[in-house]
PDB file of C-alpha atoms and ligand atoms in Angstrom:
ATOM      1  CA  MET T1287    -107.187 -15.918   8.000  1.00 82.00           C
ATOM      2  CA  ILE T1288    -110.727 -14.591   8.560  1.00 82.00           C
ATOM      3  CA  LEU T1289    -111.092 -17.087  11.393  1.00 86.00           C
ATOM      4  CA  PHE T1290    -107.774 -15.868  12.857  1.00 88.00           C
ATOM      5  CA  PHE T1291    -108.949 -12.249  12.923  1.00 88.00           C
ATOM      6  CA  SER T1292    -112.399 -13.157  14.244  1.00 86.00           C
ATOM      7  CA  GLU T1293    -110.735 -15.012  17.139  1.00 87.00           C
ATOM      8  CA  GLN T1294    -108.523 -11.961  17.817  1.00 88.00           C
ATOM      9  CA  GLY T1295    -111.693  -9.859  17.917  1.00 87.00           C
ATOM     10  CA  LYS T1296    -112.905 -11.814  20.933  1.00 86.00           C
ATOM     11  CA  THR T1297    -109.514 -11.445  22.644  1.00 87.00           C
ATOM     12  CA  ILE T1298    -109.395  -7.695  22.053  1.00 89.00           C
ATOM     13  CA  LYS T1299    -113.008  -7.145  23.144  1.00 87.00           C
ATOM     14  CA  ASN T1300    -112.299  -9.065  26.362  1.00 85.00           C
ATOM     15  CA  GLY T1301    -109.176  -6.964  26.853  1.00 86.00           C
ATOM     16  CA  PHE T1302    -110.918  -3.588  27.208  1.00 82.00           C
ATOM     17  CA  LEU T1303    -111.208  -3.974  30.962  1.00 77.00           C
ATOM     18  CA  ARG T1304    -107.396  -4.321  31.206  1.00 72.00           C
ATOM     19  CA  SER T1305    -106.350  -0.729  31.117  1.00 71.00           C
ATOM     20  CA  GLN T1306    -107.348   2.617  29.685  1.00 67.00           C
ATOM     21  CA  ASP T1307    -104.100   4.341  30.588  1.00 73.00           C
ATOM     22  CA  LYS T1308    -101.865   6.176  28.205  1.00 75.00           C
ATOM     23  CA  ALA T1309     -98.779   4.120  27.301  1.00 78.00           C
ATOM     24  CA  GLY T1310     -96.538   7.165  27.602  1.00 82.00           C
ATOM     25  CA  THR T1311     -95.382   6.643  24.006  1.00 83.00           C
ATOM     26  CA  LYS T1312     -96.353   8.119  20.618  1.00 82.00           C
ATOM     27  CA  ASN T1313     -97.018   6.412  17.286  1.00 81.00           C
ATOM     28  CA  ILE T1314     -95.321   7.405  14.000  1.00 80.00           C
ATOM     29  CA  TYR T1315     -97.934  10.156  13.581  1.00 80.00           C
ATOM     30  CA  GLY T1316     -96.951  11.715  16.916  1.00 80.00           C
ATOM     31  CA  GLU T1317    -100.218  10.633  18.571  1.00 81.00           C
ATOM     32  CA  GLU T1318    -100.381   9.439  22.186  1.00 78.00           C
ATOM     33  CA  GLN T1319    -100.553   5.627  22.236  1.00 78.00           C
ATOM     34  CA  MET T1320    -102.983   4.070  24.709  1.00 76.00           C
ATOM     35  CA  ALA T1321    -101.798   0.961  26.569  1.00 83.00           C
ATOM     36  CA  LEU T1322    -104.567  -0.875  24.728  1.00 86.00           C
ATOM     37  CA  ASP T1323    -103.262   0.269  21.317  1.00 87.00           C
ATOM     38  CA  LYS T1324     -99.904  -1.360  21.993  1.00 89.00           C
ATOM     39  CA  TRP T1325    -101.451  -4.423  23.609  1.00 89.00           C
ATOM     40  CA  ALA T1326    -103.854  -5.011  20.664  1.00 92.00           C
ATOM     41  CA  ASP T1327    -100.945  -4.441  18.266  1.00 94.00           C
ATOM     42  CA  ASP T1328     -98.857  -7.082  20.064  1.00 93.00           C
ATOM     43  CA  VAL T1329    -101.767  -9.562  20.130  1.00 92.00           C
ATOM     44  CA  LEU T1330    -102.312  -9.287  16.370  1.00 94.00           C
ATOM     45  CA  ILE T1331     -98.648  -9.244  15.311  1.00 95.00           C
ATOM     46  CA  ASN T1332     -97.574 -12.107  17.595  1.00 93.00           C
ATOM     47  CA  GLY T1333    -100.638 -14.130  16.622  1.00 91.00           C
ATOM     48  CA  LEU T1334     -99.937 -13.658  12.916  1.00 92.00           C
ATOM     49  CA  LYS T1335     -96.257 -14.512  13.401  1.00 92.00           C
ATOM     50  CA  LYS T1336     -97.229 -17.780  15.101  1.00 92.00           C
ATOM     51  CA  THR T1337     -99.567 -18.815  12.280  1.00 91.00           C
ATOM     52  CA  ARG T1338     -97.109 -17.737   9.532  1.00 93.00           C
ATOM     53  CA  LEU T1339    -100.262 -17.023   7.493  1.00 92.00           C
ATOM     54  CA  VAL T1340     -98.749 -13.906   5.907  1.00 96.00           C
ATOM     55  CA  ARG T1341     -95.365 -12.659   4.694  1.00 97.00           C
ATOM     56  CA  TYR T1342     -95.831  -8.906   5.316  1.00 98.00           C
ATOM     57  CA  ILE T1343     -97.429  -7.113   8.265  1.00 98.00           C
ATOM     58  CA  ALA T1344     -97.834  -3.353   8.571  1.00 98.00           C
ATOM     59  CA  THR T1345     -99.746  -1.795  11.452  1.00 97.00           C
ATOM     60  CA  GLU T1346    -100.569   1.781  12.391  1.00 95.00           C
ATOM     61  CA  GLU T1347     -98.550   1.322  15.596  1.00 92.00           C
ATOM     62  CA  GLN T1348     -95.322   0.122  13.935  1.00 95.00           C
ATOM     63  CA  PRO T1349     -92.724   2.302  12.104  1.00 94.00           C
ATOM     64  CA  GLY T1350     -92.062  -0.194   9.284  1.00 96.00           C
ATOM     65  CA  ILE T1351     -93.233  -3.312   7.428  1.00 98.00           C
ATOM     66  CA  ILE T1352     -92.581  -6.564   9.335  1.00 97.00           C
ATOM     67  CA  GLU T1353     -91.479  -9.499   7.121  1.00 97.00           C
ATOM     68  CA  ILE T1354     -92.159 -13.004   8.475  1.00 95.00           C
ATOM     69  CA  GLU T1355     -89.580 -15.758   7.878  1.00 92.00           C
ATOM     70  CA  ASN T1356     -90.717 -18.914   6.027  1.00 93.00           C
ATOM     71  CA  PRO T1357     -94.362 -17.849   5.631  1.00 95.00           C
ATOM     72  CA  LYS T1358     -96.979 -20.249   4.266  1.00 95.00           C
ATOM     73  CA  ASN T1359     -97.787 -17.741   1.471  1.00 94.00           C
ATOM     74  CA  ASN T1360     -96.998 -14.217   0.288  1.00 95.00           C
ATOM     75  CA  PHE T1361    -100.011 -12.338   1.625  1.00 97.00           C
ATOM     76  CA  GLY T1362     -99.523  -8.859   3.047  1.00 98.00           C
ATOM     77  CA  VAL T1363    -101.783  -7.464   5.772  1.00 98.00           C
ATOM     78  CA  VAL T1364    -102.383  -3.905   6.983  1.00 98.00           C
ATOM     79  CA  ILE T1365    -103.938  -3.380  10.409  1.00 98.00           C
ATOM     80  CA  ASP T1366    -105.238  -0.529  12.491  1.00 98.00           C
ATOM     81  CA  PRO T1367    -105.359  -2.554  15.713  1.00 96.00           C
ATOM     82  CA  LEU T1368    -107.609  -0.236  17.709  1.00 95.00           C
ATOM     83  CA  ASP T1369    -108.926   2.702  15.727  1.00 96.00           C
ATOM     84  CA  GLY T1370    -110.414   5.380  17.994  1.00 93.00           C
ATOM     85  CA  SER T1371    -108.849   3.908  21.153  1.00 88.00           C
ATOM     86  CA  SER T1372    -108.985   7.290  22.952  1.00 87.00           C
ATOM     87  CA  LEU T1373    -112.792   6.827  23.018  1.00 92.00           C
ATOM     88  CA  ILE T1374    -112.674   3.645  25.118  1.00 88.00           C
ATOM     89  CA  ASP T1375    -112.483   5.557  28.413  1.00 87.00           C
ATOM     90  CA  VAL T1376    -115.809   7.229  27.548  1.00 92.00           C
ATOM     91  CA  ASN T1377    -117.323   3.922  26.437  1.00 92.00           C
ATOM     92  CA  LEU T1378    -117.801   4.794  22.764  1.00 95.00           C
ATOM     93  CA  ALA T1379    -117.542   2.185  20.012  1.00 96.00           C
ATOM     94  CA  VAL T1380    -114.077   1.539  18.528  1.00 96.00           C
ATOM     95  CA  GLY T1381    -112.782  -0.873  15.932  1.00 97.00           C
ATOM     96  CA  THR T1382    -110.044  -2.981  14.360  1.00 97.00           C
ATOM     97  CA  ILE T1383    -109.468  -2.458  10.628  1.00 98.00           C
ATOM     98  CA  ILE T1384    -107.761  -5.064   8.404  1.00 98.00           C
ATOM     99  CA  GLY T1385    -106.802  -5.148   4.714  1.00 98.00           C
ATOM    100  CA  ILE T1386    -105.298  -8.189   2.945  1.00 98.00           C
ATOM    101  CA  TYR T1387    -103.107  -7.986  -0.182  1.00 98.00           C
ATOM    102  CA  PRO T1388    -101.793 -10.801  -2.422  1.00 98.00           C
ATOM    103  CA  GLY T1389     -98.260  -9.506  -1.763  1.00 97.00           C
ATOM    104  CA  ASN T1390     -96.545  -6.521  -0.200  1.00 96.00           C
ATOM    105  CA  VAL T1391     -98.732  -3.734   1.148  1.00 97.00           C
ATOM    106  CA  LEU T1392     -97.316  -0.695  -0.679  1.00 98.00           C
ATOM    107  CA  ALA T1393     -99.794  -1.350  -3.496  1.00 98.00           C
ATOM    108  CA  PRO T1394    -102.997   0.436  -4.549  1.00 98.00           C
ATOM    109  CA  GLY T1395    -106.067  -0.415  -2.442  1.00 98.00           C
ATOM    110  CA  ASN T1396    -107.804  -1.851  -5.507  1.00 98.00           C
ATOM    111  CA  THR T1397    -105.344  -4.785  -5.415  1.00 98.00           C
ATOM    112  CA  MET T1398    -106.632  -5.942  -1.993  1.00 98.00           C
ATOM    113  CA  ILE T1399    -108.160  -9.433  -1.969  1.00 98.00           C
ATOM    114  CA  ALA T1400    -110.106  -8.878   1.268  1.00 98.00           C
ATOM    115  CA  ALA T1401    -110.926  -6.222   3.859  1.00 98.00           C
ATOM    116  CA  MET T1402    -112.773  -6.324   7.149  1.00 98.00           C
ATOM    117  CA  TYR T1403    -113.395  -4.439  10.336  1.00 98.00           C
ATOM    118  CA  ILE T1404    -114.443  -5.538  13.803  1.00 97.00           C
ATOM    119  CA  LEU T1405    -116.657  -3.012  15.585  1.00 98.00           C
ATOM    120  CA  TYR T1406    -116.732  -3.185  19.392  1.00 96.00           C
ATOM    121  CA  GLY T1407    -120.089  -1.628  20.217  1.00 96.00           C
ATOM    122  CA  PRO T1408    -123.178  -2.853  22.110  1.00 94.00           C
ATOM    123  CA  LEU T1409    -122.635  -5.840  19.829  1.00 96.00           C
ATOM    124  CA  THR T1410    -119.247  -6.972  18.543  1.00 96.00           C
ATOM    125  CA  THR T1411    -119.671  -7.241  14.789  1.00 97.00           C
ATOM    126  CA  LEU T1412    -117.386  -8.202  11.901  1.00 97.00           C
ATOM    127  CA  THR T1413    -117.982  -6.673   8.460  1.00 98.00           C
ATOM    128  CA  LEU T1414    -116.143  -8.466   5.663  1.00 98.00           C
ATOM    129  CA  THR T1415    -115.593  -8.438   1.918  1.00 98.00           C
ATOM    130  CA  THR T1416    -113.542 -10.893  -0.128  1.00 98.00           C
ATOM    131  CA  GLY T1417    -114.745  -9.310  -3.345  1.00 96.00           C
ATOM    132  CA  ASN T1418    -118.081 -11.153  -3.484  1.00 97.00           C
ATOM    133  CA  GLY T1419    -120.291  -8.769  -1.549  1.00 98.00           C
ATOM    134  CA  VAL T1420    -120.089  -7.250   1.920  1.00 98.00           C
ATOM    135  CA  HIS T1421    -121.385  -9.363   4.803  1.00 98.00           C
ATOM    136  CA  ASP T1422    -122.063  -8.698   8.494  1.00 98.00           C
ATOM    137  CA  PHE T1423    -121.442 -11.134  11.359  1.00 97.00           C
ATOM    138  CA  VAL T1424    -122.291 -10.773  15.067  1.00 97.00           C
ATOM    139  CA  MET T1425    -120.211 -12.368  17.853  1.00 95.00           C
ATOM    140  CA  ASP T1426    -122.221 -14.513  20.307  1.00 93.00           C
ATOM    141  CA  GLU T1427    -121.456 -15.031  23.994  1.00 90.00           C
ATOM    142  CA  LYS T1428    -119.088 -17.872  23.091  1.00 89.00           C
ATOM    143  CA  GLY T1429    -117.099 -15.632  20.735  1.00 90.00           C
ATOM    144  CA  VAL T1430    -118.489 -17.282  17.598  1.00 93.00           C
ATOM    145  CA  PHE T1431    -119.355 -14.942  14.700  1.00 95.00           C
ATOM    146  CA  THR T1432    -122.659 -15.725  12.965  1.00 96.00           C
ATOM    147  CA  LEU T1433    -123.746 -14.288   9.600  1.00 97.00           C
ATOM    148  CA  THR T1434    -126.488 -11.715  10.076  1.00 98.00           C
ATOM    149  CA  GLN T1435    -126.600  -9.828   6.769  1.00 98.00           C
ATOM    150  CA  ARG T1436    -125.419 -10.946   3.319  1.00 98.00           C
ATOM    151  CA  ASP T1437    -124.415  -8.731   0.375  1.00 98.00           C
ATOM    152  CA  ILE T1438    -125.043  -5.359   2.045  1.00 98.00           C
ATOM    153  CA  LYS T1439    -125.610  -2.420  -0.326  1.00 98.00           C
ATOM    154  CA  ILE T1440    -125.282   1.156   0.928  1.00 98.00           C
ATOM    155  CA  PRO T1441    -128.787   2.708   0.837  1.00 98.00           C
ATOM    156  CA  ASP T1442    -129.767   6.263  -0.019  1.00 98.00           C
ATOM    157  CA  GLY T1443    -129.572   8.226   3.221  1.00 98.00           C
ATOM    158  CA  LYS T1444    -128.945  11.685   4.578  1.00 98.00           C
ATOM    159  CA  LEU T1445    -126.289  11.395   7.275  1.00 98.00           C
ATOM    160  CA  TYR T1446    -122.927  13.085   7.144  1.00 98.00           C
ATOM    161  CA  ALA T1447    -119.907  12.605   9.417  1.00 98.00           C
ATOM    162  CA  PRO T1448    -117.626  15.671   9.085  1.00 98.00           C
ATOM    163  CA  GLY T1449    -114.160  15.397  10.631  1.00 98.00           C
ATOM    164  CA  ALA T1450    -111.809  18.342  11.245  1.00 98.00           C
ATOM    165  CA  LEU T1451    -112.688  21.817  12.549  1.00 98.00           C
ATOM    166  CA  ARG T1452    -115.053  24.015  10.556  1.00 98.00           C
ATOM    167  CA  LYS T1453    -112.742  27.007  11.131  1.00 98.00           C
ATOM    168  CA  ASP T1454    -109.963  25.106   9.299  1.00 98.00           C
ATOM    169  CA  TYR T1455    -112.042  23.960   6.300  1.00 98.00           C
ATOM    170  CA  LEU T1456    -110.641  24.815   2.870  1.00 98.00           C
ATOM    171  CA  PRO T1457    -113.114  26.957   0.883  1.00 97.00           C
ATOM    172  CA  MET T1458    -114.421  24.262  -1.477  1.00 97.00           C
ATOM    173  CA  HIS T1459    -114.846  21.765   1.343  1.00 98.00           C
ATOM    174  CA  ALA T1460    -116.804  24.357   3.319  1.00 98.00           C
ATOM    175  CA  LYS T1461    -119.128  24.799   0.318  1.00 98.00           C
ATOM    176  CA  PHE T1462    -119.605  21.010   0.108  1.00 98.00           C
ATOM    177  CA  ILE T1463    -120.580  20.804   3.791  1.00 98.00           C
ATOM    178  CA  ASP T1464    -122.922  23.813   3.455  1.00 98.00           C
ATOM    179  CA  ASN T1465    -124.571  22.085   0.485  1.00 98.00           C
ATOM    180  CA  LEU T1466    -125.108  18.874   2.490  1.00 98.00           C
ATOM    181  CA  GLU T1467    -126.746  20.900   5.270  1.00 98.00           C
ATOM    182  CA  ALA T1468    -128.893  22.800   2.732  1.00 98.00           C
ATOM    183  CA  GLU T1469    -130.052  19.428   1.348  1.00 98.00           C
ATOM    184  CA  GLY T1470    -131.097  18.295   4.830  1.00 98.00           C
ATOM    185  CA  TYR T1471    -128.227  15.931   5.725  1.00 98.00           C
ATOM    186  CA  LYS T1472    -128.017  15.260   9.474  1.00 98.00           C
ATOM    187  CA  LEU T1473    -124.643  15.453  11.256  1.00 98.00           C
ATOM    188  CA  ARG T1474    -123.563  12.220  12.978  1.00 98.00           C
ATOM    189  CA  PHE T1475    -119.854  12.120  14.016  1.00 98.00           C
ATOM    190  CA  SER T1476    -118.529  10.024  16.911  1.00 98.00           C
ATOM    191  CA  GLY T1477    -114.763  10.343  16.450  1.00 97.00           C
ATOM    192  CA  SER T1478    -114.529   6.645  15.588  1.00 98.00           C
ATOM    193  CA  PHE T1479    -113.952   6.002  11.863  1.00 98.00           C
ATOM    194  CA  VAL T1480    -115.171   2.394  12.097  1.00 98.00           C
ATOM    195  CA  ALA T1481    -118.376   3.282  13.975  1.00 98.00           C
ATOM    196  CA  ASP T1482    -119.132   6.279  11.738  1.00 98.00           C
ATOM    197  CA  MET T1483    -118.495   4.304   8.555  1.00 98.00           C
ATOM    198  CA  HIS T1484    -120.604   1.347   9.799  1.00 98.00           C
ATOM    199  CA  GLN T1485    -123.487   3.779  10.261  1.00 98.00           C
ATOM    200  CA  ILE T1486    -122.977   5.239   6.755  1.00 98.00           C
ATOM    201  CA  LEU T1487    -122.771   1.716   5.256  1.00 98.00           C
ATOM    202  CA  HIS T1488    -126.144   0.800   6.781  1.00 98.00           C
ATOM    203  CA  LYS T1489    -127.988   4.144   6.637  1.00 98.00           C
ATOM    204  CA  GLY T1490    -126.403   5.969   3.701  1.00 98.00           C
ATOM    205  CA  GLY T1491    -124.725   9.365   3.405  1.00 98.00           C
ATOM    206  CA  VAL T1492    -121.060  10.357   3.578  1.00 98.00           C
ATOM    207  CA  PHE T1493    -118.075  10.350   5.940  1.00 99.00           C
ATOM    208  CA  THR T1494    -115.403  12.940   5.383  1.00 98.00           C
ATOM    209  CA  TYR T1495    -112.135  13.773   7.043  1.00 98.00           C
ATOM    210  CA  PRO T1496    -110.819  16.374   4.566  1.00 98.00           C
ATOM    211  CA  GLY T1497    -107.539  18.052   3.922  1.00 98.00           C
ATOM    212  CA  PHE T1498    -107.684  21.205   5.998  1.00 98.00           C
ATOM    213  CA  ARG T1499    -105.691  24.391   6.656  1.00 97.00           C
ATOM    214  CA  GLY T1500    -102.306  23.317   7.986  1.00 95.00           C
ATOM    215  CA  LYS T1501    -102.844  19.610   7.146  1.00 97.00           C
ATOM    216  CA  GLU T1502    -103.817  19.557   3.471  1.00 96.00           C
ATOM    217  CA  LYS T1503    -103.198  15.789   3.338  1.00 97.00           C
ATOM    218  CA  GLY T1504    -105.788  15.257   6.075  1.00 97.00           C
ATOM    219  CA  LYS T1505    -105.491  13.157   9.226  1.00 97.00           C
ATOM    220  CA  LEU T1506    -106.513   9.596   8.338  1.00 98.00           C
ATOM    221  CA  ARG T1507    -104.092   6.961   7.017  1.00 98.00           C
ATOM    222  CA  LEU T1508    -104.189   5.677   3.461  1.00 98.00           C
ATOM    223  CA  LEU T1509    -103.043   2.112   4.239  1.00 98.00           C
ATOM    224  CA  PHE T1510    -104.670   1.451   7.606  1.00 98.00           C
ATOM    225  CA  GLU T1511    -107.997   3.304   7.376  1.00 98.00           C
ATOM    226  CA  ALA T1512    -108.863   4.550   3.874  1.00 98.00           C
ATOM    227  CA  ASN T1513    -107.938   1.508   1.768  1.00 98.00           C
ATOM    228  CA  PRO T1514    -109.612  -1.294   3.773  1.00 98.00           C
ATOM    229  CA  MET T1515    -112.732   0.805   4.419  1.00 98.00           C
ATOM    230  CA  GLY T1516    -112.651   1.952   0.790  1.00 98.00           C
ATOM    231  CA  LYS T1517    -112.753  -1.647  -0.464  1.00 98.00           C
ATOM    232  CA  ILE T1518    -115.683  -2.400   1.844  1.00 98.00           C
ATOM    233  CA  ILE T1519    -117.744   0.666   0.901  1.00 98.00           C
ATOM    234  CA  THR T1520    -116.969   0.184  -2.815  1.00 98.00           C
ATOM    235  CA  ASP T1521    -117.951  -3.512  -2.719  1.00 98.00           C
ATOM    236  CA  ALA T1522    -121.210  -2.353  -1.054  1.00 98.00           C
ATOM    237  CA  GLY T1523    -122.000  -0.105  -4.044  1.00 98.00           C
ATOM    238  CA  GLY T1524    -120.553   3.114  -2.620  1.00 98.00           C
ATOM    239  CA  ALA T1525    -117.335   4.984  -3.379  1.00 98.00           C
ATOM    240  CA  ILE T1526    -114.276   6.570  -1.748  1.00 98.00           C
ATOM    241  CA  SER T1527    -112.332   9.609  -2.953  1.00 98.00           C
ATOM    242  CA  ASN T1528    -109.613  11.980  -1.814  1.00 98.00           C
ATOM    243  CA  GLY T1529    -111.727  14.759  -3.330  1.00 98.00           C
ATOM    244  CA  LYS T1530    -110.164  14.320  -6.752  1.00 98.00           C
ATOM    245  CA  ILE T1531    -109.765  10.597  -7.555  1.00 98.00           C
ATOM    246  CA  ASN T1532    -110.714   7.148  -6.274  1.00 98.00           C
ATOM    247  CA  ILE T1533    -108.429   6.531  -3.280  1.00 98.00           C
ATOM    248  CA  LEU T1534    -108.201   2.822  -4.175  1.00 98.00           C
ATOM    249  CA  SER T1535    -106.263   3.765  -7.333  1.00 98.00           C
ATOM    250  CA  VAL T1536    -103.559   5.642  -5.371  1.00 98.00           C
ATOM    251  CA  LYS T1537    -100.117   3.953  -5.179  1.00 98.00           C
ATOM    252  CA  PRO T1538     -98.853   4.505  -1.624  1.00 98.00           C
ATOM    253  CA  LYS T1539     -95.441   6.146  -1.265  1.00 97.00           C
ATOM    254  CA  ALA T1540     -94.904   5.066   2.352  1.00 97.00           C
ATOM    255  CA  ILE T1541     -96.825   3.167   5.022  1.00 96.00           C
ATOM    256  CA  ASP T1542     -97.574   6.388   6.907  1.00 96.00           C
ATOM    257  CA  ASP T1543     -99.189   8.192   3.936  1.00 98.00           C
ATOM    258  CA  LEU T1544    -102.160  10.349   4.935  1.00 98.00           C
ATOM    259  CA  THR T1545    -105.136  11.138   2.688  1.00 98.00           C
ATOM    260  CA  PRO T1546    -108.226  13.315   2.664  1.00 98.00           C
ATOM    261  CA  ILE T1547    -111.277  11.009   2.733  1.00 98.00           C
ATOM    262  CA  TYR T1548    -114.784  11.258   1.279  1.00 98.00           C
ATOM    263  CA  ALA T1549    -116.480   7.844   1.639  1.00 99.00           C
ATOM    264  CA  GLY T1550    -120.120   6.838   1.264  1.00 98.00           C
ATOM    265  CA  GLY T1551    -122.839   6.814  -1.382  1.00 98.00           C
ATOM    266  CA  LYS T1552    -121.833   7.369  -5.021  1.00 98.00           C
ATOM    267  CA  LYS T1553    -124.124  10.418  -5.179  1.00 98.00           C
ATOM    268  CA  GLU T1554    -122.373  12.120  -2.246  1.00 98.00           C
ATOM    269  CA  ILE T1555    -118.876  11.284  -3.522  1.00 98.00           C
ATOM    270  CA  GLU T1556    -119.735  12.720  -6.970  1.00 98.00           C
ATOM    271  CA  MET T1557    -121.063  15.842  -5.189  1.00 98.00           C
ATOM    272  CA  ALA T1558    -117.844  16.149  -3.166  1.00 98.00           C
ATOM    273  CA  GLU T1559    -115.621  15.798  -6.253  1.00 98.00           C
ATOM    274  CA  LYS T1560    -117.724  18.424  -8.071  1.00 97.00           C
ATOM    275  CA  PHE T1561    -117.184  20.939  -5.262  1.00 97.00           C
ATOM    276  CA  MET T1562    -113.499  20.065  -4.793  1.00 96.00           C
ATOM    277  CA  ALA T1563    -112.865  20.546  -8.536  1.00 93.00           C
ATOM    278  CA  GLN T1564    -114.095  24.178  -8.461  1.00 90.00           C
TER     279      GLN T1564
HETATM  280  P1  LIG R1751    -110.713  13.792  15.555  1.00 55.34           P
HETATM  281  C1  LIG R1751    -109.376   8.141  15.503  1.00 55.34           C
HETATM  282  O1  LIG R1751    -108.237   8.718  16.126  1.00 55.34           O
HETATM  283  C2  LIG R1751    -109.362   8.579  14.048  1.00 55.34           C
HETATM  284  O2  LIG R1751    -108.195   8.121  13.429  1.00 55.34           O
HETATM  285  C3  LIG R1751    -110.602   8.058  13.343  1.00 55.34           C
HETATM  286  O3  LIG R1751    -111.084   6.880  13.904  1.00 55.34           O
HETATM  287  C4  LIG R1751    -111.608   9.204  13.502  1.00 55.34           C
HETATM  288  O4  LIG R1751    -112.506   9.295  12.399  1.00 55.34           O
HETATM  289  C5  LIG R1751    -110.730  10.444  13.587  1.00 55.34           C
HETATM  290  O5  LIG R1751    -109.418  10.018  13.989  1.00 55.34           O
HETATM  291  C6  LIG R1751    -111.254  11.435  14.610  1.00 55.34           C
HETATM  292  O6  LIG R1751    -110.409  12.557  14.570  1.00 55.34           O
HETATM  293  O7  LIG R1751    -109.804  14.883  15.018  1.00 55.34           O
HETATM  294  O8  LIG R1751    -112.183  14.126  15.405  1.00 55.34           O
HETATM  295  O9  LIG R1751    -110.359  13.319  16.930  1.00 55.34           O
END
């Protein structure tokens, strides 16, 4: 399965020159779909169907869970095919996020057996956990991924990636952000969850896309963004919270559930929960 997704990474990376047009359609969240979003979604779904490696497939671009006939096993997979795709036309790094469950995908994130992301930046890298440490791979010119870092642990660091508009912050979140600034945390936010989280994983700090005025559930998706990234950051010694509890303990209600996200070093997540509890 890992090999399948690594091979798709090469296909998707090579596909960026195809088109950066809008597809003229919207996803289930009402967001403009780029032609590349739909193309990457098709590549991954059709590829998985052919291999029959999984029974359940849910992607950010599809309205429901796809069930494969006569699968080789009962795995379920959640995919954000091209997270941050609107950044491609300004040449910023974007990513593919994948989470793998032993069965259907409407289960808490802490039941995942593996999670990975492919980051399409100056290098194309794959960051993977199967529960025995978080490891980094870099794709070479032939499309082969080679191990570059084993058992990554999130270091102490003072970066913070704050999503949403400051004018819409809820009071306790505003106090949390002010406290980070007072403690000398430097703002680094690209608009790409995968790129921002990869930076936090390697340099320390915290990513947050909070609940905010008018969207108290936040913007990011529980199944397709928070859970896979939460497994990775947790297996690297960090933590992920919705401001109150560990997101990985949340039982999803539907595949399009949204969640506030605080993800990064344990220290920063404890700080966030302290402020959000006031
Ligand atoms: P905003 C990309 O659309 C995404 O889902 C994440 O990758 C990213 O962290 C966030 O939305 C950016 O949101 O509101 O800053 O454009």
